[in-house]
Short mmCIF file of C-alpha atoms in Angstrom, two decimals:
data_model
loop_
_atom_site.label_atom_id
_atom_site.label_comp_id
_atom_site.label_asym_id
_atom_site.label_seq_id
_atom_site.Cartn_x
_atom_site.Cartn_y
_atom_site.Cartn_z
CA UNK A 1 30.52 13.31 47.68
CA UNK A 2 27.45 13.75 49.85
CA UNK A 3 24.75 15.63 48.36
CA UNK A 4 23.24 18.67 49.35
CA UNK A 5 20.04 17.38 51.15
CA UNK A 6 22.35 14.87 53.32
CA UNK A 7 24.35 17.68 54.28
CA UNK A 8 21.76 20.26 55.44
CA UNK A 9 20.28 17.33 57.18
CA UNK A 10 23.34 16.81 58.72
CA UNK A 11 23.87 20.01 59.81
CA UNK A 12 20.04 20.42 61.97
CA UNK A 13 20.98 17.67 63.27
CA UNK A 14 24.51 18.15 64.31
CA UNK A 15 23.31 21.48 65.92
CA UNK A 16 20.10 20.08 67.34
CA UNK A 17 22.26 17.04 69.17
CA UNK A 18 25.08 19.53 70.13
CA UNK A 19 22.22 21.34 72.19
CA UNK A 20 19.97 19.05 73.14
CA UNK A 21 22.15 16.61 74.56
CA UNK A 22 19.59 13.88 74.28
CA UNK A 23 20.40 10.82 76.40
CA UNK A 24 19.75 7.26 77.19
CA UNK A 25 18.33 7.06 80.58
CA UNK A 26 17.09 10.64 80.88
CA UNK A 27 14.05 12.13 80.33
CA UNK A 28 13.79 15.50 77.84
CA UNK A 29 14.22 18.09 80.68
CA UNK A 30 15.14 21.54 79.26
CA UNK A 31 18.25 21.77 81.54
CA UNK A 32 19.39 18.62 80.35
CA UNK A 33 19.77 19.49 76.85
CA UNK A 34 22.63 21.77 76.73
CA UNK A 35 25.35 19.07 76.19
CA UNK A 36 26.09 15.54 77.94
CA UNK A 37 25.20 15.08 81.02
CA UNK A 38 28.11 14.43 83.60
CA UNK A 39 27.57 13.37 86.97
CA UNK A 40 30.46 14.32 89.40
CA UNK A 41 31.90 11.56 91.70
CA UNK A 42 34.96 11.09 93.57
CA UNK A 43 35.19 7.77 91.56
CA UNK A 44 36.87 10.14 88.89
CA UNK A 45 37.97 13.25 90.62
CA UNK A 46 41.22 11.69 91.41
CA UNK A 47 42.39 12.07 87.47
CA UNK A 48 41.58 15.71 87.48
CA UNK A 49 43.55 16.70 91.14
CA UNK A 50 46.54 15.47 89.48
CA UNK A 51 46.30 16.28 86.39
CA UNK A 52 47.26 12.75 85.02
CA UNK A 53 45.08 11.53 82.31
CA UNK A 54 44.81 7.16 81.67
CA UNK A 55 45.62 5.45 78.97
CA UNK A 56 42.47 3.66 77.33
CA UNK A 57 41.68 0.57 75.57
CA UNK A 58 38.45 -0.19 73.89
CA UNK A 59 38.21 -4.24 73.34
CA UNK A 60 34.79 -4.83 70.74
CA UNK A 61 33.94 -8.17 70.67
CA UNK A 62 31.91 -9.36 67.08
CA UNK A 63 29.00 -10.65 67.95
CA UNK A 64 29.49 -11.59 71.79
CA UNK A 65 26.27 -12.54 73.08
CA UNK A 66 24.19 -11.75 76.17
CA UNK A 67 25.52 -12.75 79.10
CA UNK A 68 28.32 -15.28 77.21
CA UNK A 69 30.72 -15.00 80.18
CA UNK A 70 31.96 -16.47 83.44
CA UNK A 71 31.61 -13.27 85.29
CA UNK A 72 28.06 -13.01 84.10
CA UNK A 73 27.14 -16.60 85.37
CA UNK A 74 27.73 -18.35 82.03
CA UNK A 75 29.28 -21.74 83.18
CA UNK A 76 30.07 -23.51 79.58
CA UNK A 77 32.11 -20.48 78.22
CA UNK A 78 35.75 -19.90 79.80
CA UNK A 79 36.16 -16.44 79.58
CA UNK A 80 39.37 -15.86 81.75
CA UNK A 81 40.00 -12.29 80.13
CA UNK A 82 37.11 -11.23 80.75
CA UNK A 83 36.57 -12.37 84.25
CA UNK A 84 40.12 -11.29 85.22
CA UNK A 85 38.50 -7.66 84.28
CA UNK A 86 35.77 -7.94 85.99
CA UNK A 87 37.39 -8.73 89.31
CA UNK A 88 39.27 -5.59 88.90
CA UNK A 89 36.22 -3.57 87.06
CA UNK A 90 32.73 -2.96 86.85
CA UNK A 91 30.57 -5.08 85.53
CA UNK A 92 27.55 -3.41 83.98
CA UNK A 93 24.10 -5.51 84.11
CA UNK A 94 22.50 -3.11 81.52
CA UNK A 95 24.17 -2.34 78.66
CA UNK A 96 22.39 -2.03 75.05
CA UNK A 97 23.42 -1.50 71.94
CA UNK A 98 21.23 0.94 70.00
CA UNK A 99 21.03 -1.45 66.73
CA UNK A 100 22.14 -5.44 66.22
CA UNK A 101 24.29 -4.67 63.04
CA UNK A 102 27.82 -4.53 62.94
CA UNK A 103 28.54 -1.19 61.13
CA UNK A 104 26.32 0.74 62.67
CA UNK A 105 26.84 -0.06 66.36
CA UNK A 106 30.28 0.55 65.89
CA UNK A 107 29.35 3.96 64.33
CA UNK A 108 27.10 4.93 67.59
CA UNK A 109 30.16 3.56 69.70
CA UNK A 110 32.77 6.15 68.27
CA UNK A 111 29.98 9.10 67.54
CA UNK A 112 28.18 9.49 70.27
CA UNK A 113 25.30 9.33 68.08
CA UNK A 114 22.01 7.19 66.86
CA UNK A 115 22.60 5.73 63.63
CA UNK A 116 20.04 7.58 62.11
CA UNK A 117 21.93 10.89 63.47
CA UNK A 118 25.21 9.87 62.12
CA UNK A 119 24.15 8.28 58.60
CA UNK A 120 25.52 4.89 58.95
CA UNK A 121 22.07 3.12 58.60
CA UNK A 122 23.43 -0.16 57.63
CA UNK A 123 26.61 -2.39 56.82
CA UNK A 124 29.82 -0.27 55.51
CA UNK A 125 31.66 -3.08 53.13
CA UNK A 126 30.87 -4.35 49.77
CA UNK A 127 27.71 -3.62 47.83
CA UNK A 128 26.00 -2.49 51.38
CA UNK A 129 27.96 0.69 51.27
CA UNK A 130 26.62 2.78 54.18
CA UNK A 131 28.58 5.65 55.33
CA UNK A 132 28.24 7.97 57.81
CA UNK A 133 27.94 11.90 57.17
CA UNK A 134 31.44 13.16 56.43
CA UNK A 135 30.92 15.87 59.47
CA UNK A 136 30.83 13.74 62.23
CA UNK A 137 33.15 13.88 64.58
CA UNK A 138 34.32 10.90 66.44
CA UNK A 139 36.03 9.52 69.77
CA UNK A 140 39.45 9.57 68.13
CA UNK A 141 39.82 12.87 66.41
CA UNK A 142 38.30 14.27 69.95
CA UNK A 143 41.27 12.31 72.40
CA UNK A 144 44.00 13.12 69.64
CA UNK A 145 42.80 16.64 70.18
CA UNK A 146 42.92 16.64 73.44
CA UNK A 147 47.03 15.27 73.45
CA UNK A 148 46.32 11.19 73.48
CA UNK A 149 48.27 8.95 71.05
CA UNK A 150 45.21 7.03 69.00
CA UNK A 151 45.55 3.82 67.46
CA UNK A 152 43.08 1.15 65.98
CA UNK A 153 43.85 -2.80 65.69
CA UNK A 154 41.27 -5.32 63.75
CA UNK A 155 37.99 -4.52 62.18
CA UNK A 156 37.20 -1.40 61.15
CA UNK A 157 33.85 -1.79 59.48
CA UNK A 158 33.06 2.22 59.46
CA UNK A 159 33.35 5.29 57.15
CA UNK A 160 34.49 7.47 56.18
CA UNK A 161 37.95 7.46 57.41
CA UNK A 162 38.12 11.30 57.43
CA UNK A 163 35.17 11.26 60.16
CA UNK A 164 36.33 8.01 62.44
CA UNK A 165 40.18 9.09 61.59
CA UNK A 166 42.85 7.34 64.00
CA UNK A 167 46.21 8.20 63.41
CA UNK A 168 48.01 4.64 63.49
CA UNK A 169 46.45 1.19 62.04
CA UNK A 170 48.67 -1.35 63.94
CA UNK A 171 46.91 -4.13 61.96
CA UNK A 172 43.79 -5.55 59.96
CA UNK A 173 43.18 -8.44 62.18
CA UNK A 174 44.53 -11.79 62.91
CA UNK A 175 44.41 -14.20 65.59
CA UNK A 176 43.17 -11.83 68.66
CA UNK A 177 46.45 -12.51 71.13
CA UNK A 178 48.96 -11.93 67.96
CA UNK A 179 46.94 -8.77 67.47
CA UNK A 180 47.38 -7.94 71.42
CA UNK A 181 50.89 -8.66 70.72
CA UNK A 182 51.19 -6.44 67.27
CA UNK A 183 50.24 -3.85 69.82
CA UNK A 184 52.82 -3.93 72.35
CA UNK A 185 55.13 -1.41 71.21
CA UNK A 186 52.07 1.31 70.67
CA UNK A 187 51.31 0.41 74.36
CA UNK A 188 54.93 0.64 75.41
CA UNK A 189 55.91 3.70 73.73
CA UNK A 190 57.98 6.26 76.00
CA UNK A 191 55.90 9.15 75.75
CA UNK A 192 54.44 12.04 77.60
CA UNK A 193 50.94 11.69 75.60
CA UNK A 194 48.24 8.78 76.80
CA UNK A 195 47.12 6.90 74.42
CA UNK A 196 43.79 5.48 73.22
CA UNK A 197 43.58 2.10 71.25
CA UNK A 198 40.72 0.68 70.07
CA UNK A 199 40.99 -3.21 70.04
CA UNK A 200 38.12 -5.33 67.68
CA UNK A 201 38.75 -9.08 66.62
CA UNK A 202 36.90 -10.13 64.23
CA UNK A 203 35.95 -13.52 66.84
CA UNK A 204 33.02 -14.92 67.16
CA UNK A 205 31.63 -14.04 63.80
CA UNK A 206 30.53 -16.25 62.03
CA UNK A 207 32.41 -18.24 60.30
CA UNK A 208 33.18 -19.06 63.59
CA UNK A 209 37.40 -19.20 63.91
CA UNK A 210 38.31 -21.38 66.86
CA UNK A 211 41.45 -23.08 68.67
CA UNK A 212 42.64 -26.43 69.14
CA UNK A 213 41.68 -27.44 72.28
CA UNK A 214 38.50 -25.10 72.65
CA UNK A 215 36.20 -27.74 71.49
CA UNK A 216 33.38 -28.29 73.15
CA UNK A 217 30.43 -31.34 73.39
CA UNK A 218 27.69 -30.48 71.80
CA UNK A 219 25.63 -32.46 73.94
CA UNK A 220 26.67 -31.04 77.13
CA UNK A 221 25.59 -27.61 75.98
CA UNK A 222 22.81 -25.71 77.56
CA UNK A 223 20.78 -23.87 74.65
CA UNK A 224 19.33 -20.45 75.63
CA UNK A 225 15.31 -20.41 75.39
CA UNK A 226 15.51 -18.11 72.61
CA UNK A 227 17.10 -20.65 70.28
CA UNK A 228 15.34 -24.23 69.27
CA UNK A 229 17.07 -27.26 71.08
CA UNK A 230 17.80 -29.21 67.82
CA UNK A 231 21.53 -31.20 67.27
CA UNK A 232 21.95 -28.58 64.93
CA UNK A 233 21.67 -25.51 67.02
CA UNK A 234 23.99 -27.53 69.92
CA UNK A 235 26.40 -28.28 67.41
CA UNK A 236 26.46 -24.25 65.72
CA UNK A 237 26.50 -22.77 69.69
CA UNK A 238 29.66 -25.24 70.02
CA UNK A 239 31.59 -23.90 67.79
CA UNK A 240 30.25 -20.01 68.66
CA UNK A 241 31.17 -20.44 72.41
CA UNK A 242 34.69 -21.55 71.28
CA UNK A 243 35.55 -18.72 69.21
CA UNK A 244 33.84 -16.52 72.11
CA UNK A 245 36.83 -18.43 74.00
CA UNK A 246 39.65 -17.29 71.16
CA UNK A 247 38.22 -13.66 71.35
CA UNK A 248 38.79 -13.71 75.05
CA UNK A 249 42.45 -14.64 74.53
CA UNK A 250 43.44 -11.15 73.12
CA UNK A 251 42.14 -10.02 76.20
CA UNK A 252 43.86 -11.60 78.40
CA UNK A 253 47.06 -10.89 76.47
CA UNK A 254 46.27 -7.09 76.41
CA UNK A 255 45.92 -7.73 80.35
CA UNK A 256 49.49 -9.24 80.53
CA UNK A 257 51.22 -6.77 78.44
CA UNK A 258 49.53 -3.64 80.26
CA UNK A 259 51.06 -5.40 83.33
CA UNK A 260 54.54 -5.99 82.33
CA UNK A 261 54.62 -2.79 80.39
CA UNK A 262 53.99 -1.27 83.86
CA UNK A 263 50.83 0.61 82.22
CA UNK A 264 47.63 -1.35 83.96
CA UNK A 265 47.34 0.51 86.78
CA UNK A 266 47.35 3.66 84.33
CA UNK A 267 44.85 2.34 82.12
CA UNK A 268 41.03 2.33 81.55
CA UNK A 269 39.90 -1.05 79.97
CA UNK A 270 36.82 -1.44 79.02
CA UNK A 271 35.17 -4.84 77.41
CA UNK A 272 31.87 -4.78 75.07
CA UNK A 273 30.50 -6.72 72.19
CA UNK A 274 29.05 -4.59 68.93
CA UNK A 275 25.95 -6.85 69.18
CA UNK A 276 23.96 -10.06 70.39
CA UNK A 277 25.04 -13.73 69.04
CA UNK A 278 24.99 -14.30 65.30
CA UNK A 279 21.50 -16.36 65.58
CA UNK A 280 18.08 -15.48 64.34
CA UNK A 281 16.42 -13.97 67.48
CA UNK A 282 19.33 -12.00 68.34
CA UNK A 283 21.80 -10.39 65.65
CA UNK A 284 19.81 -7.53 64.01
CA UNK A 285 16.50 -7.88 66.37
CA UNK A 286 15.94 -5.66 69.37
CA UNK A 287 14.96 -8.71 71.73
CA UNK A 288 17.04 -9.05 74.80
CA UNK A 289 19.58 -11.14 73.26
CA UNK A 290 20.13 -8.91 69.94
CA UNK A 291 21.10 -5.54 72.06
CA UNK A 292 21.82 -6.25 76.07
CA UNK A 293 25.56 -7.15 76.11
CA UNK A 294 28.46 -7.92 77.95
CA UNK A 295 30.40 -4.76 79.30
CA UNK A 296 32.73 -4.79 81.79
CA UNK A 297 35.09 -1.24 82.65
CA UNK A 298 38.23 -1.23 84.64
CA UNK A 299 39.12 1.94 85.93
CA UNK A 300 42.35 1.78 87.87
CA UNK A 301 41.26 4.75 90.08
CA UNK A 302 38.22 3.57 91.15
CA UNK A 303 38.06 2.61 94.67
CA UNK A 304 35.06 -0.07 94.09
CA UNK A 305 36.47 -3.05 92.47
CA UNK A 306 34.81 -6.20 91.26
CA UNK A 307 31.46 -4.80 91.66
CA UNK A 308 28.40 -3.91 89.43
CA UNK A 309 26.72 -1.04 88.29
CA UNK A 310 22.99 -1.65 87.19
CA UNK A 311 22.48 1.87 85.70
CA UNK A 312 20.58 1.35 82.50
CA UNK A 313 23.40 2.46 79.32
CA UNK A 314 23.48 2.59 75.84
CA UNK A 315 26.00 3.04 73.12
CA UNK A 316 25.80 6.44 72.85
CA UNK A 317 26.76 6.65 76.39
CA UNK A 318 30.49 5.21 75.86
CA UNK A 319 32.01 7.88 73.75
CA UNK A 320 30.88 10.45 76.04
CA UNK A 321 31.72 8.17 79.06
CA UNK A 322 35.70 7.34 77.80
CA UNK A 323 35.98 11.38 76.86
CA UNK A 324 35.21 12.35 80.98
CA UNK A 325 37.32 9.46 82.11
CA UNK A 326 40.00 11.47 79.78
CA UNK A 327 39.38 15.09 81.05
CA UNK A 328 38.73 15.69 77.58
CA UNK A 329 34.68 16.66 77.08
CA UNK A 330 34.35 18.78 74.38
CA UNK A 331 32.29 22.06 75.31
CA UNK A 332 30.55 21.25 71.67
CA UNK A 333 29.87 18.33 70.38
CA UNK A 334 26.39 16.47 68.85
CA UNK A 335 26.85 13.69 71.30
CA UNK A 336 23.81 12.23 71.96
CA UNK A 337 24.36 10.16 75.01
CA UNK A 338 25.53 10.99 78.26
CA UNK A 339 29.00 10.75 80.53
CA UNK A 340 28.36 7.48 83.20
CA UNK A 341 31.96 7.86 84.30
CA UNK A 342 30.52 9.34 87.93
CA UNK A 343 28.04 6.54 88.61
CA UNK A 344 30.76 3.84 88.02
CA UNK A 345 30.65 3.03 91.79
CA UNK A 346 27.35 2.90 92.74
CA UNK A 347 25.37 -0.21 91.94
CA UNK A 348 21.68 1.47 91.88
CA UNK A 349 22.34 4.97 90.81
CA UNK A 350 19.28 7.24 89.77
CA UNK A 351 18.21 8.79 86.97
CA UNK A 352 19.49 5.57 84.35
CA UNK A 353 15.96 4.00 84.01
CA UNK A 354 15.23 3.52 80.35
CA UNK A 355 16.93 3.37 77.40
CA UNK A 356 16.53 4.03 73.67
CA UNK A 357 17.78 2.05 70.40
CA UNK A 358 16.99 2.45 66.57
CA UNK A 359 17.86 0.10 63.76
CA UNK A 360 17.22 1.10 60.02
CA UNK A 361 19.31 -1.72 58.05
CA UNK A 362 22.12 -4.34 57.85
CA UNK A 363 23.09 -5.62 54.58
CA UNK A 364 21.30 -3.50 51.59
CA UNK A 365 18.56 -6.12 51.34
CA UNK A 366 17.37 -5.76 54.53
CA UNK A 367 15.30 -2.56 55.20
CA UNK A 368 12.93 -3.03 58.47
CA UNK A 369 12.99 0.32 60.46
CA UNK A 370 12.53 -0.21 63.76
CA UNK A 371 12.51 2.21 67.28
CA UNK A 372 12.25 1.32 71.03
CA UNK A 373 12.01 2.14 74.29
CA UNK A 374 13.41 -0.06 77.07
CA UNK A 375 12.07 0.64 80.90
CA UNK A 376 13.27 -1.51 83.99
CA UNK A 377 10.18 -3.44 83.25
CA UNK A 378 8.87 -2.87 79.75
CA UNK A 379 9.82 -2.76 76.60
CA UNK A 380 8.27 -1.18 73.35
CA UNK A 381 8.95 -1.96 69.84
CA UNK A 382 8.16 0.07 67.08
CA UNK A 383 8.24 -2.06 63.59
CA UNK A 384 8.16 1.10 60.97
CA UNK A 385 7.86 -1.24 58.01
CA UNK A 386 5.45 -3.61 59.49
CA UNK A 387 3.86 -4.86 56.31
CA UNK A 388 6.90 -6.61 55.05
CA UNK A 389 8.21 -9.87 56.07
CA UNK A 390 11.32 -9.56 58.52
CA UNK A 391 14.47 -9.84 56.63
CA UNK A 392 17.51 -12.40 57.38
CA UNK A 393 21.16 -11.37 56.99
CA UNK A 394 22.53 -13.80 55.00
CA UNK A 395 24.98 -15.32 57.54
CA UNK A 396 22.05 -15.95 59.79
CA UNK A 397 19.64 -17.43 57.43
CA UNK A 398 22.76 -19.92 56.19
CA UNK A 399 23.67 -20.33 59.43
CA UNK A 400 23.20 -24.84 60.41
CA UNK A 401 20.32 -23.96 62.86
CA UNK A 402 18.23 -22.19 60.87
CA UNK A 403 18.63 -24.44 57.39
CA UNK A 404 17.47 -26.85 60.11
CA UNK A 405 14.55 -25.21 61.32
CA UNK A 406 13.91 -24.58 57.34
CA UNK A 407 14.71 -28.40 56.44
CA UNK A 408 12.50 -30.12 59.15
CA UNK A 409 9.71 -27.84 58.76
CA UNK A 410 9.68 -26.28 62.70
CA UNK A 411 6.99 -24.15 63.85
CA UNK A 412 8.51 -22.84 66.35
CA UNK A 413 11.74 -21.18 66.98
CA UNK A 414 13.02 -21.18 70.64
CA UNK A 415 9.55 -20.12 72.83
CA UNK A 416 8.21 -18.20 69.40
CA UNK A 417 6.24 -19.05 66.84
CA UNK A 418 8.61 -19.33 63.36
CA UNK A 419 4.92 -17.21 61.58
CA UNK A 420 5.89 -14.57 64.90
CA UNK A 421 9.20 -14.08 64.04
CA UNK A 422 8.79 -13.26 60.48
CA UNK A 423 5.77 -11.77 60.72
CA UNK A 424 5.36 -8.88 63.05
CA UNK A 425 2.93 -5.99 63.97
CA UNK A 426 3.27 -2.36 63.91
CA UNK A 427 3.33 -2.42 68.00
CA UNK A 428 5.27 -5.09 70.34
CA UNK A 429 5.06 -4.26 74.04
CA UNK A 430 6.47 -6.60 76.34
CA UNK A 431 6.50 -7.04 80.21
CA UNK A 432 10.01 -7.84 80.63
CA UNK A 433 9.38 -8.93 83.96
CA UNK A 434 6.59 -11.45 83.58
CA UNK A 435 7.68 -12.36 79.99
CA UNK A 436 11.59 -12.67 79.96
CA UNK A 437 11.60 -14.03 76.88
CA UNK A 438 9.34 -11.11 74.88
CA UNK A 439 6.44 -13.70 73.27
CA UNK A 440 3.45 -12.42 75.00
CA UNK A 441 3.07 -9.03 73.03
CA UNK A 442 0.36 -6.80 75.40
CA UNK A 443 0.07 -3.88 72.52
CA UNK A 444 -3.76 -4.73 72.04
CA UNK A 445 -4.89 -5.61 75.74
CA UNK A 446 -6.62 -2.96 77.11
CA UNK A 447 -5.00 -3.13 80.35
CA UNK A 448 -2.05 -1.83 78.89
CA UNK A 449 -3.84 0.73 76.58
CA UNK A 450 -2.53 3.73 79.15
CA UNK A 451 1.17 2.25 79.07
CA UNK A 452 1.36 1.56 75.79
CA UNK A 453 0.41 5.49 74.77
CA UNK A 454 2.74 6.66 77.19
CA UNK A 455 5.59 4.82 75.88
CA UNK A 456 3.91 5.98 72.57
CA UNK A 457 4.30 9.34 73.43
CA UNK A 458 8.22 8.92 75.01
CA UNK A 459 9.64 7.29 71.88
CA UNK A 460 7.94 10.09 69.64
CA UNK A 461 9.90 12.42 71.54
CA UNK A 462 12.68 10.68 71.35
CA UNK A 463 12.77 10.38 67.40
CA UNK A 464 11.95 14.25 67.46
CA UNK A 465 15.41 15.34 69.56
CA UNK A 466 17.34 13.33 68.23
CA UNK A 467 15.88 14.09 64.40
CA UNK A 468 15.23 10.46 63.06
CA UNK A 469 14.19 10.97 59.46
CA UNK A 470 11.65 7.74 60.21
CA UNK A 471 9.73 10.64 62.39
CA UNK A 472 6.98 11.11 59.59
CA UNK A 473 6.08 7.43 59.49
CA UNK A 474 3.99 7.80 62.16
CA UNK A 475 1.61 9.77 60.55
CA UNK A 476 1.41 7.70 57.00
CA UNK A 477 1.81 3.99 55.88
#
């Protein structure tokens, strides 16, 4: 049972979200606030002259890292699923998840919401036992409102059931292309009702799960400059790239049945990961390579294919995003995020310049608030809980490369200090532009001072709308 203080929070904030519409990429205009913003295009007008509403699958990758894809100019990974979307799709260049933990990005994903909105601060299994507020609404109770068929396949990893309900559960998990295949007759199904099905392998979490034949050398791989270039890091990234490669099989097998099933060109597909790669520096940090992820969207009635769209997005953006693709916005909801369904086709659309995330937890263990704000060029950090060393899930600090770094006594990890990374300070403002990879923190050079206050000021606002408990720790500790 949830007590009475998480309900009535609950509650202000269900009705604060459900009018004031706060979104990534906006700023807090009063007109904006009424509900989710939805930009009209003829990309999607097509779906509401006839009257026919797509079909939709959602395809979560675990742990898919930045960038880890042929379409996105990764040359070591064969990704043919993937690609074979994008050629067809959208590829988005700026897409962030709003926190680098499993349970909770999947929480914003399906609510609409900021973790801290929804409850689901940390990890939902075992001893971890987060759960989000049993009001919230999700994705799937809003489609099979709206007439669609909803089904889920694979991980799960949120709760409670009564608030992310789906009405079929073709499967736990499983090889990703016998899952694709568990789901052909839910595809298939004569029926006058779309459906939605949301797709998540449980590939390529660690322990990584790979194929015969997906092997890779460890010495022909090309280690990203976050990471230390050690055997032992070539050897882990190996075996992660090759169970990227048996994730992208489902995929492709999802691809093939849509075809023969005669339901692709009825069908919005869209391709994301929950977080960054299951490394230190990534996984359950809000550096580039924790939160800006692969997503690619095929939408059969869009005119542009195998194009990009650089609009900045976040999580709470897809909900809202699948629900217009669906002719099936609710008038009231306490999304959080916006509809991008009308700027699909335009590569440089305005008004998607910045973007918001918020992490709280991942396993139990590992409290270390943090809240930022993302620009085209900067990005601010705000480390709540600065005092305390920064905590490792325990997959990542067992993981080969980082026993390694442990073991031979590194002090350095990737183009940071090892002190840096566990150590951090209240404030981390990078330039994004002239520091890709985020070790040159400008929060104390005066020649920032004026940024820094404004971006201050933004993600203050930000935690107000959107009624993050954390708000008061800006005045204490």
């Amino acid at each position: 049972m949830m007590n009475s203080t998480r309900r009535q929070f609950l509650r202000s904030t269900g009705m604060a979200a459900a009018s004031i519409g706060i979104v990534a990429g906006s700023t807090f205009a009063a007109q904006e606030r009424r509900k989710p913003a939805s930009i009209p295009s003829p990309a999607v007008l097509p779906l509401r002259q006839t009257g026919k509403r797509p079909n939709v699958i959602l395809y979560v990758g675990d742990d898919w890292g930045s960038g880890l894809a042929g379409c996105y100019g990764h040359h070591q990974v064969k990704t043919p699923g993937v690609d074979a979307l994008a050629a067809e799709g959208i590829r988005m260049t700026h897409a962030f998840c709003t926190t680098a933990s499993c349970s909770p990005s999947r929480s914003v994903l399906l609510s609409g919401m900021y973790n801290h909105a929804n409850g689901m601060y940390g990890l939902q299994h075992a001893e971890h036992h987060f759960s989000s507020f049993d009001t919230v609404h999700s994705l799937p109770m809003f489609l099979a409102q709206a007439g669609y068929r909803t089904a889920r396949w694979g991980k799960y990893h949120v709760a409670p059931e009564s608030s992310y309900a789906f009405e079929q559960v073709l499967g736990p998990g499983g090889h990703p292309r016998d899952g694709a295949d568990k789901c052909r007759d839910f595809i298939a199904e004569a029926s006058d009702k779309p459906f939605f099905l949301y797709f998540c392998p449980t590939e390529p979490h660690r322990n990584f799960k790979r194929d015969e034949g997906d092997e890779m050398n460890a010495k022909d791989i090309t280690v990203p400059s976050y990471l230390p270039d050690i055997p032992e890091c070539r050897q882990d990234l190996a075996e992660y790239y090759a169970s990227i490669q048996r994730c992208d099989k489902g995929l492709l097998r999802l691809i093939e049945i849509l075809k023969d099933t005669g339901r692709w060109n009825d069908t919005v597909v869209i391709f994301l990961s929950d977080n960054g790669a299951p490394f230190p520096g990534a996984k359950t940090t809000l550096y580039e390579p924790g939160i800006r992820l692969p997503c690619v969207i095929r939408n059969p009635l869009l005119a542009k294919q195998g194009g990009v769209c650089n609009a900045m997005i976040n999580y709470t953006d897809i909900a809202p995003t699948i629900l217009d693709l669906c002719s099936a916005m609710p008038t009231d909801s306490a999304f959080q995020g916006r509809s991008f369904a009308g700027v699909l086709d335009q590569e440089n659309p305005a008004g998607f310049d910045e973007v918001f995330a918020s992490h709280s937890f991942h396993q139990i263990t590992m409290y270390y608030p943090m809240r930022m704000i993302r620009t085209r060029r900067y990005k601010l950090i705000f480390n709540i809980a600065y005092g305390l060393p920064y905590p490792f899930a325990s997959d990542l600090y067992g993981s080969p490369t980082w026993q390694a770094v442990l073991k031979q006594g590194c002090k350095t990890y990737g183009k940071r200090s090892v002190e840096a990374y566990v150590r951090r300070p209240r404030f981390e403002l990078y330039d994004l532009q002239e520091d890709s990879d985020e070790t040159r923190n400008l929060a104390d050079d005066p020649a920032h001072a004026k940024l820094l206050e404004e971006l201050k000021t933004k993600l203050r606002e930000f935690q107000k709308q959107t009624r993050d408990p954390w708000l008061h720790k800006w005045n204490y500790e």
